[in-house]
Amino acid sequence: MTTTTPPAPGLPPATRTLLALAAGVVVLAGVHAAREVLAPMFLAAVIVIICHPVRLPLERRGWPRWAATAAVVTVAYLILAALVAMLAFAGVRFVDLVREYLPALVRAVDDVVDQLAAVGIDTDIAEAATSWLDPGRVVSLAGNVSGMALGIATAFFFVLAYAIFMAADAARYSTAGSVFGPERAATVDRATRFSGGVRRYFVVNASFGAVVAVIDGVALWLLSVPAPTVWAILAFVTNFIPNIGFVLGLVPPVVMAFVVGGWQLALAVVAVYCVVNVVLQVLVQPKFVADAVNLSLTLSFVSVVFWTFVIGPLGAILAIPLTLLVRALVLEPDPGSGWLRWLSGDDAPRPASDQPRADLPLAPGAAPGDADDTGDAPAPERTDPANDPQVEPEGSVVERSSAPDGH
C-alpha cells in the first residue's frame, strides 16, 4: 500500500505579506544608500530606452550593429547635452535674478506683512502667510537650484559612460526573442511592454511640455515678467513631474511677477498658467498619459513623493518609469496578482503566456488562455446530477468497477 506524505502547510497570507514588505524595505534602503550611483544609471537607462528605436531603421537599411549602436549613443548624448544646457542656463540665470531682485523682494515682503496687519490680521498669522516669500528661503532655494544643476552636470559624466554600455547591450538583448523563443516569451513580452510604456510616457510629456513651455514663455514675455525663457524651461522640466509639476513651475514666475509688478501682475500670471496649464496638463494630458502607462492618479502622485525620497531629485522625473519597472518585475510575473495590477490602474488583459495557473480549475471546454484579467480562473459550470450520467445523486455511494455487478 502506497502512502503519500501531505504537503507541508504554507505560510499564512499575512506572514507572506509582512516578509515581502520587509524584503522591499531592505531593497529600497540599499537603493537609497546607493542613490548617487543608481540615479544616473536609471536616467541613462531611460534615455537609451527612448533612443533605442533609432537603431531599427538603420539596421533594416544594412547598417552594421556597431554603427547603429553609435547612432543610438549619439542621439542619447544630444538629448543629455540639451537637458544639461537648459538646466545650467536656467540655474545660473535664476541665481542672477535672485541677487538682482533681492532688495525689491525684501520690500515686497515687508509691504505684504504691513498690509495684512493693517486690516486686523495678527502679526504671527501675517508672517506665517508670507513665510514662503521670506528672502532667506529664496536665497536658499537659489543655492539649491544651482547646486542641483551642478550635481546633474557632475552626474552627466556617469550617464555618458552608462549610455555607451547600455546601448551596446541593448543591441544584444533585442535578439532575446529569437534566441530563446517560447522559453522566455513572457519575460520578453514584459520587457517590451515596459520599454514601450516608458517611450510613450516621455513622448507624451515632452510634446505637451514643449507646447506649454512655448505658450507660457510667450505670455510671460508679453506681460514683461523678467527672464521668461527661464520660466519656460522650468515649465517644460516640471511637466515631467506628475500632478505637482504644475505648482512647482508656477510659484517662481508668480513671485517674480509680484516683485516687479505687484499683485496685479502676479494674478495675471496665475490666470495665464491656470488657463494654459490646467487645460493642457490637468484636463487633456492625463488622458494620453493614462493610455500610455495605465497608472492610477493616486499611484502617480505617490510615486513622485516616494521615488524623490528614495533616489533624490531625479526620482521626481523618473517616478513613473521606476513604478512601471517595479510593476513589471514584481506584479506581472505573478498570475495571481491581476487584482493588484488592476488597482494600480492596469486595465489591459494579461498575456496568454502569463495565465492561467496550472493549479486552478478551468470551466469545461475552456482553453488555458480563458482566465479573466483578475488572475482567477472562471469557476466550473454547475451540472445537474439528474442530467449527467457521470455524476451520482448526493448521498448515494456507487462502486465503479469493470467487473460485472455483484462481483
GROMACS .gro file of C-alpha atoms in nm:
model
  407
    1MET     CA    1   0.000   0.000   0.000
    2THR     CA    2   0.142   0.331  -0.106
    3THR     CA    3   0.119   0.622   0.133
    4THR     CA    4   0.169   0.983   0.038
    5THR     CA    5   0.305   1.247   0.268
    6PRO     CA    6   0.079   1.551   0.284
    7PRO     CA    7   0.249   1.872   0.173
    8ALA     CA    8   0.382   2.097   0.443
    9PRO     CA    9   0.145   2.383   0.521
   10GLY     CA   10   0.247   2.713   0.362
   11LEU     CA   11   0.292   3.041   0.540
   12PRO     CA   12  -0.023   3.236   0.623
   13PRO     CA   13  -0.102   3.520   0.380
   14ALA     CA   14  -0.035   3.783   0.647
   15THR     CA   15   0.309   3.640   0.712
   16ARG     CA   16   0.393   3.629   0.344
   17THR     CA   17   0.283   3.992   0.309
   18LEU     CA   18   0.498   4.101   0.602
   19LEU     CA   19   0.800   3.913   0.465
   20ALA     CA   20   0.751   4.073   0.124
   21LEU     CA   21   0.725   4.418   0.278
   22ALA     CA   22   1.035   4.356   0.490
   23ALA     CA   23   1.230   4.245   0.184
   24GLY     CA   24   1.108   4.552  -0.004
   25VAL     CA   25   1.226   4.781   0.277
   26VAL     CA   26   1.571   4.621   0.269
   27VAL     CA   27   1.598   4.660  -0.109
   28LEU     CA   28   1.479   5.021  -0.103
   29ALA     CA   29   1.721   5.103   0.181
   30GLY     CA   30   2.002   4.971  -0.036
   31VAL     CA   31   1.880   5.176  -0.333
   32HIS     CA   32   1.862   5.487  -0.114
   33ALA     CA   33   2.216   5.430   0.014
   34ALA     CA   34   2.347   5.390  -0.343
   35ARG     CA   35   2.130   5.666  -0.497
   36GLU     CA   36   2.432   5.869  -0.612
   37VAL     CA   37   2.528   5.580  -0.839
   38LEU     CA   38   2.187   5.437  -0.922
   39ALA     CA   39   2.004   5.761  -1.007
   40PRO     CA   40   2.232   5.843  -1.306
   41MET     CA   41   2.211   5.479  -1.412
   42PHE     CA   42   1.830   5.491  -1.412
   43LEU     CA   43   1.840   5.815  -1.614
   44ALA     CA   44   2.081   5.662  -1.866
   45ALA     CA   45   1.862   5.352  -1.897
   46VAL     CA   46   1.553   5.563  -1.965
   47ILE     CA   47   1.734   5.770  -2.228
   48VAL     CA   48   1.867   5.457  -2.400
   49ILE     CA   49   1.516   5.308  -2.399
   50ILE     CA   50   1.385   5.626  -2.561
   51CYS     CA   51   1.660   5.631  -2.825
   52HIS     CA   52   1.669   5.257  -2.898
   53PRO     CA   53   1.413   5.270  -3.187
   54VAL     CA   54   1.667   5.477  -3.382
   55ARG     CA   55   1.861   5.157  -3.446
   56LEU     CA   56   1.577   4.970  -3.617
   57PRO     CA   57   1.552   5.161  -3.948
   58LEU     CA   58   1.931   5.179  -3.968
   59GLU     CA   59   1.972   4.803  -3.934
   60ARG     CA   60   1.697   4.747  -4.190
   61ARG     CA   61   1.899   4.958  -4.433
   62GLY     CA   62   2.202   4.733  -4.381
   63TRP     CA   63   2.400   4.930  -4.123
   64PRO     CA   64   2.631   4.712  -3.911
   65ARG     CA   65   2.538   4.673  -3.547
   66TRP     CA   66   2.826   4.887  -3.421
   67ALA     CA   67   2.722   5.176  -3.647
   68ALA     CA   68   2.358   5.155  -3.533
   69THR     CA   69   2.478   5.149  -3.171
   70ALA     CA   70   2.692   5.457  -3.236
   71ALA     CA   71   2.386   5.635  -3.376
   72VAL     CA   72   2.184   5.549  -3.063
   73VAL     CA   73   2.464   5.676  -2.839
   74THR     CA   74   2.490   5.997  -3.043
   75VAL     CA   75   2.118   6.068  -3.012
   76ALA     CA   76   2.133   5.993  -2.639
   77TYR     CA   77   2.426   6.232  -2.598
   78LEU     CA   78   2.243   6.506  -2.786
   79ILE     CA   79   1.941   6.468  -2.556
   80LEU     CA   80   2.163   6.477  -2.247
   81ALA     CA   81   2.354   6.777  -2.375
   82ALA     CA   82   2.030   6.966  -2.441
   83LEU     CA   83   1.898   6.885  -2.094
   84VAL     CA   84   2.219   6.988  -1.918
   85ALA     CA   85   2.244   7.309  -2.121
   86MET     CA   86   1.887   7.406  -2.034
   87LEU     CA   87   1.932   7.327  -1.666
   88ALA     CA   88   2.266   7.505  -1.643
   89PHE     CA   89   2.128   7.816  -1.815
   90ALA     CA   90   1.816   7.823  -1.601
   91GLY     CA   91   2.012   7.763  -1.279
   92VAL     CA   92   2.268   8.037  -1.342
   93ARG     CA   93   2.006   8.284  -1.461
   94PHE     CA   94   1.787   8.211  -1.159
   95VAL     CA   95   2.073   8.287  -0.919
   96ASP     CA   96   2.138   8.615  -1.101
   97LEU     CA   97   1.771   8.706  -1.075
   98VAL     CA   98   1.768   8.644  -0.701
   99ARG     CA   99   2.073   8.863  -0.648
  100GLU     CA  100   1.930   9.138  -0.869
  101TYR     CA  101   1.581   9.146  -0.724
  102LEU     CA  102   1.651   9.050  -0.360
  103PRO     CA  103   1.615   9.409  -0.224
  104ALA     CA  104   1.286   9.450  -0.408
  105LEU     CA  105   1.171   9.114  -0.275
  106VAL     CA  106   1.252   9.222   0.083
  107ARG     CA  107   1.049   9.540   0.039
  108ALA     CA  108   0.760   9.348  -0.115
  109VAL     CA  109   0.750   9.103   0.175
  110ASP     CA  110   0.755   9.385   0.431
  111ASP     CA  111   0.471   9.562   0.248
  112VAL     CA  112   0.262   9.246   0.250
  113VAL     CA  113   0.314   9.199   0.624
  114ASP     CA  114   0.222   9.564   0.693
  115GLN     CA  115  -0.092   9.544   0.477
  116LEU     CA  116  -0.212   9.225   0.645
  117ALA     CA  117  -0.151   9.375   0.988
  118ALA     CA  118  -0.335   9.694   0.887
  119VAL     CA  119  -0.655   9.504   0.808
  120GLY     CA  120  -0.656   9.342   1.151
  121ILE     CA  121  -0.473   9.017   1.083
  122ASP     CA  122  -0.249   8.915   1.370
  123THR     CA  123   0.124   8.966   1.310
  124ASP     CA  124   0.204   8.597   1.362
  125ILE     CA  125  -0.060   8.495   1.110
  126ALA     CA  126   0.063   8.756   0.864
  127GLU     CA  127   0.420   8.636   0.895
  128ALA     CA  128   0.310   8.276   0.854
  129ALA     CA  129   0.110   8.366   0.544
  130THR     CA  130   0.413   8.538   0.387
  131SER     CA  131   0.680   8.296   0.508
  132TRP     CA  132   0.700   8.138   0.165
  133LEU     CA  133   0.825   8.478   0.037
  134ASP     CA  134   1.098   8.501   0.301
  135PRO     CA  135   1.418   8.623   0.130
  136GLY     CA  136   1.630   8.374   0.322
  137ARG     CA  137   1.426   8.089   0.182
  138VAL     CA  138   1.452   8.229  -0.168
  139VAL     CA  139   1.829   8.261  -0.138
  140SER     CA  140   1.847   7.907  -0.005
  141LEU     CA  141   1.629   7.789  -0.292
  142ALA     CA  142   1.859   7.962  -0.539
  143GLY     CA  143   2.157   7.787  -0.384
  144ASN     CA  144   1.976   7.455  -0.401
  145VAL     CA  145   1.886   7.510  -0.766
  146SER     CA  146   2.242   7.596  -0.861
  147GLY     CA  147   2.374   7.306  -0.655
  148MET     CA  148   2.125   7.072  -0.819
  149ALA     CA  149   2.234   7.191  -1.163
  150LEU     CA  150   2.598   7.132  -1.067
  151GLY     CA  151   2.513   6.787  -0.931
  152ILE     CA  152   2.330   6.695  -1.251
  153ALA     CA  153   2.623   6.821  -1.455
  154THR     CA  154   2.857   6.603  -1.248
  155ALA     CA  155   2.630   6.301  -1.288
  156PHE     CA  156   2.628   6.378  -1.660
  157PHE     CA  157   2.967   6.211  -1.697
  158PHE     CA  158   2.841   5.894  -1.530
  159VAL     CA  159   2.537   5.898  -1.755
  160LEU     CA  160   2.761   5.927  -2.062
  161ALA     CA  161   2.950   5.612  -1.967
  162TYR     CA  162   2.633   5.423  -1.874
  163ALA     CA  163   2.470   5.515  -2.205
  164ILE     CA  164   2.753   5.367  -2.411
  165PHE     CA  165   2.743   5.028  -2.240
  166MET     CA  166   2.363   5.014  -2.219
  167ALA     CA  167   2.323   5.099  -2.587
  168ALA     CA  168   2.568   4.825  -2.680
  169ASP     CA  169   2.390   4.572  -2.459
  170ALA     CA  170   2.050   4.678  -2.590
  171ALA     CA  171   2.153   4.562  -2.937
  172ARG     CA  172   2.224   4.216  -2.795
  173TYR     CA  173   1.918   4.199  -2.572
  174SER     CA  174   1.689   4.287  -2.862
  175THR     CA  175   1.760   3.941  -3.006
  176ALA     CA  176   1.640   3.758  -2.692
  177GLY     CA  177   1.305   3.671  -2.850
  178SER     CA  178   1.463   3.489  -3.143
  179VAL     CA  179   1.734   3.325  -2.931
  180PHE     CA  180   1.510   3.178  -2.660
  181GLY     CA  181   1.180   3.157  -2.847
  182PRO     CA  182   0.879   3.047  -2.640
  183GLU     CA  183   1.101   2.960  -2.342
  184ARG     CA  184   1.129   3.324  -2.233
  185ALA     CA  185   0.839   3.469  -2.430
  186ALA     CA  186   0.658   3.601  -2.121
  187THR     CA  187   0.970   3.776  -1.990
  188VAL     CA  188   1.049   3.929  -2.328
  189ASP     CA  189   0.688   4.047  -2.362
  190ARG     CA  190   0.701   4.216  -2.021
  191ALA     CA  191   1.028   4.389  -2.108
  192THR     CA  192   0.884   4.501  -2.441
  193ARG     CA  193   0.569   4.640  -2.278
  194PHE     CA  194   0.777   4.822  -2.016
  195SER     CA  195   1.005   4.981  -2.276
  196GLY     CA  196   0.710   5.081  -2.493
  197GLY     CA  197   0.530   5.235  -2.196
  198VAL     CA  198   0.838   5.438  -2.097
  199ARG     CA  199   0.881   5.569  -2.450
  200ARG     CA  200   0.514   5.663  -2.487
  201TYR     CA  201   0.516   5.834  -2.147
  202PHE     CA  202   0.812   6.057  -2.226
  203VAL     CA  203   0.696   6.131  -2.580
  204VAL     CA  204   0.358   6.245  -2.448
  205ASN     CA  205   0.512   6.453  -2.169
  206ALA     CA  206   0.776   6.607  -2.394
  207SER     CA  207   0.514   6.701  -2.654
  208PHE     CA  208   0.278   6.863  -2.405
  209GLY     CA  209   0.570   7.016  -2.214
  210ALA     CA  210   0.703   7.184  -2.527
  211VAL     CA  211   0.362   7.332  -2.608
  212VAL     CA  212   0.309   7.453  -2.251
  213ALA     CA  213   0.662   7.599  -2.231
  214VAL     CA  214   0.623   7.796  -2.553
  215ILE     CA  215   0.282   7.936  -2.456
  216ASP     CA  216   0.394   8.024  -2.101
  217GLY     CA  217   0.716   8.184  -2.225
  218VAL     CA  218   0.538   8.399  -2.481
  219ALA     CA  219   0.271   8.502  -2.228
  220LEU     CA  220   0.533   8.598  -1.967
  221TRP     CA  221   0.724   8.795  -2.229
  222LEU     CA  222   0.409   8.986  -2.324
  223LEU     CA  223   0.345   9.056  -1.954
  224SER     CA  224   0.704   9.189  -1.916
  225VAL     CA  225   0.796   8.934  -1.649
  226PRO     CA  226   1.178   8.912  -1.623
  227ALA     CA  227   1.356   8.607  -1.769
  228PRO     CA  228   1.060   8.443  -1.948
  229THR     CA  229   1.297   8.186  -2.103
  230VAL     CA  230   1.395   8.058  -1.758
  231TRP     CA  231   1.033   8.007  -1.657
  232ALA     CA  232   0.955   7.841  -1.991
  233ILE     CA  233   1.238   7.593  -1.930
  234LEU     CA  234   1.106   7.538  -1.578
  235ALA     CA  235   0.757   7.471  -1.716
  236PHE     CA  236   0.900   7.217  -1.963
  237VAL     CA  237   1.102   7.029  -1.697
  238THR     CA  238   0.828   7.028  -1.433
  239ASN     CA  239   0.583   6.889  -1.689
  240PHE     CA  240   0.759   6.554  -1.640
  241ILE     CA  241   0.663   6.558  -1.270
  242PRO     CA  242   0.308   6.421  -1.240
  243ASN     CA  243   0.037   6.614  -1.057
  244ILE     CA  244   0.257   6.858  -0.862
  245GLY     CA  245   0.471   6.975  -1.153
  246PHE     CA  246   0.222   7.250  -1.236
  247VAL     CA  247   0.260   7.405  -0.889
  248LEU     CA  248   0.640   7.377  -0.895
  249GLY     CA  249   0.651   7.556  -1.229
  250LEU     CA  250   0.402   7.825  -1.123
  251VAL     CA  251   0.542   7.960  -0.796
  252PRO     CA  252   0.876   8.113  -0.914
  253PRO     CA  253   0.731   8.324  -1.201
  254VAL     CA  254   0.444   8.438  -0.977
  255VAL     CA  255   0.693   8.553  -0.712
  256MET     CA  256   0.897   8.735  -0.976
  257ALA     CA  257   0.584   8.898  -1.119
  258PHE     CA  258   0.480   9.007  -0.769
  259VAL     CA  259   0.821   9.167  -0.708
  260VAL     CA  260   0.828   9.369  -1.032
  261GLY     CA  261   0.458   9.440  -1.081
  262GLY     CA  262   0.268   9.383  -0.758
  263TRP     CA  263  -0.045   9.176  -0.702
  264GLN     CA  264  -0.196   9.272  -1.036
  265LEU     CA  265   0.087   9.121  -1.242
  266ALA     CA  266   0.110   8.818  -1.013
  267LEU     CA  267  -0.261   8.748  -1.054
  268ALA     CA  268  -0.226   8.788  -1.431
  269VAL     CA  269   0.050   8.522  -1.433
  270VAL     CA  270  -0.165   8.290  -1.220
  271ALA     CA  271  -0.455   8.339  -1.461
  272VAL     CA  272  -0.241   8.259  -1.766
  273TYR     CA  273  -0.095   7.947  -1.606
  274CYS     CA  274  -0.436   7.828  -1.491
  275VAL     CA  275  -0.587   7.868  -1.836
  276VAL     CA  276  -0.296   7.714  -2.027
  277ASN     CA  277  -0.150   7.460  -1.786
  278VAL     CA  278  -0.473   7.342  -1.627
  279VAL     CA  279  -0.640   7.286  -1.963
  280LEU     CA  280  -0.343   7.104  -2.115
  281GLN     CA  281  -0.177   6.940  -1.812
  282VAL     CA  282  -0.482   6.862  -1.599
  283LEU     CA  283  -0.765   6.805  -1.846
  284VAL     CA  284  -0.600   6.682  -2.169
  285GLN     CA  285  -0.258   6.536  -2.091
  286PRO     CA  286  -0.365   6.284  -1.819
  287LYS     CA  287  -0.584   6.105  -2.073
  288PHE     CA  288  -0.287   6.048  -2.304
  289VAL     CA  289  -0.059   5.955  -2.013
  290ALA     CA  290  -0.313   5.708  -1.878
  291ASP     CA  291  -0.338   5.543  -2.219
  292ALA     CA  292   0.042   5.525  -2.234
  293VAL     CA  293   0.124   5.377  -1.893
  294ASN     CA  294  -0.204   5.265  -1.727
  295LEU     CA  295  -0.128   5.404  -1.382
  296SER     CA  296  -0.389   5.540  -1.144
  297LEU     CA  297  -0.373   5.907  -1.049
  298THR     CA  298  -0.316   5.824  -0.682
  299LEU     CA  299  -0.027   5.593  -0.760
  300SER     CA  300   0.123   5.852  -0.994
  301PHE     CA  301   0.117   6.116  -0.721
  302VAL     CA  302   0.250   5.886  -0.450
  303SER     CA  303   0.526   5.761  -0.679
  304VAL     CA  304   0.661   6.116  -0.720
  305VAL     CA  305   0.695   6.168  -0.345
  306PHE     CA  306   0.820   5.814  -0.286
  307TRP     CA  307   1.093   5.800  -0.552
  308THR     CA  308   1.210   6.153  -0.474
  309PHE     CA  309   1.271   6.036  -0.118
  310VAL     CA  310   1.444   5.716  -0.235
  311ILE     CA  311   1.683   5.842  -0.505
  312GLY     CA  312   1.672   6.221  -0.478
  313PRO     CA  313   1.555   6.495  -0.719
  314LEU     CA  314   1.582   6.274  -1.027
  315GLY     CA  315   1.323   6.050  -0.866
  316ALA     CA  316   1.055   6.311  -0.939
  317ILE     CA  317   1.124   6.288  -1.313
  318LEU     CA  318   1.184   5.912  -1.316
  319ALA     CA  319   0.894   5.828  -1.084
  320ILE     CA  320   0.663   5.683  -1.349
  321PRO     CA  321   0.929   5.469  -1.524
  322LEU     CA  322   1.051   5.334  -1.189
  323THR     CA  323   0.695   5.249  -1.084
  324LEU     CA  324   0.638   5.073  -1.416
  325LEU     CA  325   0.963   4.881  -1.361
  326VAL     CA  326   0.851   4.762  -1.018
  327ARG     CA  327   0.516   4.652  -1.157
  328ALA     CA  328   0.685   4.467  -1.443
  329LEU     CA  329   0.928   4.288  -1.209
  330VAL     CA  330   0.702   4.217  -0.911
  331LEU     CA  331   0.337   4.205  -1.020
  332GLU     CA  332   0.327   4.100  -1.383
  333PRO     CA  333   0.517   3.768  -1.344
  334ASP     CA  334   0.268   3.654  -1.076
  335PRO     CA  335  -0.050   3.511  -1.234
  336GLY     CA  336  -0.242   3.575  -0.911
  337SER     CA  337  -0.164   3.947  -0.894
  338GLY     CA  338  -0.416   4.058  -1.155
  339TRP     CA  339  -0.625   4.240  -0.898
  340LEU     CA  340  -0.318   4.431  -0.772
  341ARG     CA  341  -0.239   4.532  -1.128
  342TRP     CA  342  -0.597   4.647  -1.166
  343LEU     CA  343  -0.563   4.856  -0.851
  344SER     CA  344  -0.251   5.015  -0.995
  345GLY     CA  345  -0.450   5.126  -1.299
  346ASP     CA  346  -0.363   4.849  -1.545
  347ASP     CA  347  -0.680   4.760  -1.734
  348ALA     CA  348  -0.509   4.567  -2.011
  349PRO     CA  349  -0.566   4.188  -2.015
  350ARG     CA  350  -0.273   3.976  -1.916
  351PRO     CA  351  -0.084   3.799  -2.195
  352ALA     CA  352  -0.176   3.440  -2.261
  353SER     CA  353   0.172   3.328  -2.154
  354ASP     CA  354   0.104   3.454  -1.803
  355GLN     CA  355  -0.228   3.277  -1.749
  356PRO     CA  356  -0.377   3.072  -1.605
  357ARG     CA  357  -0.203   2.886  -1.325
  358ALA     CA  358  -0.194   2.513  -1.361
  359ASP     CA  359  -0.337   2.457  -1.017
  360LEU     CA  360  -0.658   2.649  -1.090
  361PRO     CA  361  -0.959   2.468  -1.240
  362LEU     CA  362  -1.097   2.565  -1.575
  363ALA     CA  363  -1.453   2.553  -1.697
  364PRO     CA  364  -1.536   2.251  -1.914
  365GLY     CA  365  -1.420   2.321  -2.267
  366ALA     CA  366  -1.231   2.637  -2.168
  367ALA     CA  367  -0.889   2.698  -2.317
  368PRO     CA  368  -0.594   2.776  -2.090
  369GLY     CA  369  -0.599   3.139  -2.204
  370ASP     CA  370  -0.962   3.197  -2.099
  371ALA     CA  371  -0.891   3.313  -1.745
  372ASP     CA  372  -1.011   3.660  -1.667
  373ASP     CA  373  -0.793   3.964  -1.600
  374THR     CA  374  -0.815   3.936  -1.225
  375GLY     CA  375  -0.586   3.635  -1.220
  376ASP     CA  376  -0.859   3.391  -1.118
  377ALA     CA  377  -0.982   3.118  -1.349
  378PRO     CA  378  -1.353   3.102  -1.426
  379ALA     CA  379  -1.549   2.874  -1.199
  380PRO     CA  380  -1.658   2.538  -1.344
  381GLU     CA  381  -2.015   2.525  -1.467
  382ARG     CA  382  -2.259   2.357  -1.233
  383THR     CA  383  -2.406   2.039  -1.374
  384ASP     CA  384  -2.748   1.898  -1.289
  385PRO     CA  385  -2.685   1.549  -1.142
  386ALA     CA  386  -3.011   1.425  -1.293
  387ASN     CA  387  -2.894   1.502  -1.644
  388ASP     CA  388  -2.533   1.391  -1.615
  389PRO     CA  389  -2.468   1.015  -1.601
  390GLN     CA  390  -2.116   1.082  -1.471
  391VAL     CA  391  -2.248   1.249  -1.155
  392GLU     CA  392  -2.415   1.040  -0.887
  393PRO     CA  393  -2.700   1.182  -0.680
  394GLU     CA  394  -2.595   1.331  -0.349
  395GLY     CA  395  -2.588   1.081  -0.067
  396SER     CA  396  -2.550   0.771  -0.289
  397VAL     CA  397  -2.244   0.553  -0.291
  398VAL     CA  398  -2.177   0.365  -0.610
  399GLU     CA  399  -1.880   0.140  -0.657
  400ARG     CA  400  -1.745   0.177  -1.009
  401SER     CA  401  -1.573  -0.133  -1.134
  402SER     CA  402  -1.507  -0.300  -1.461
  403ALA     CA  403  -1.632  -0.631  -1.311
  404PRO     CA  404  -1.997  -0.737  -1.358
  405ASP     CA  405  -2.250  -0.633  -1.094
  406GLY     CA  406  -2.239  -0.837  -0.780
  407HIS     CA  407  -1.865  -0.923  -0.809
   0.00000   0.00000   0.00000
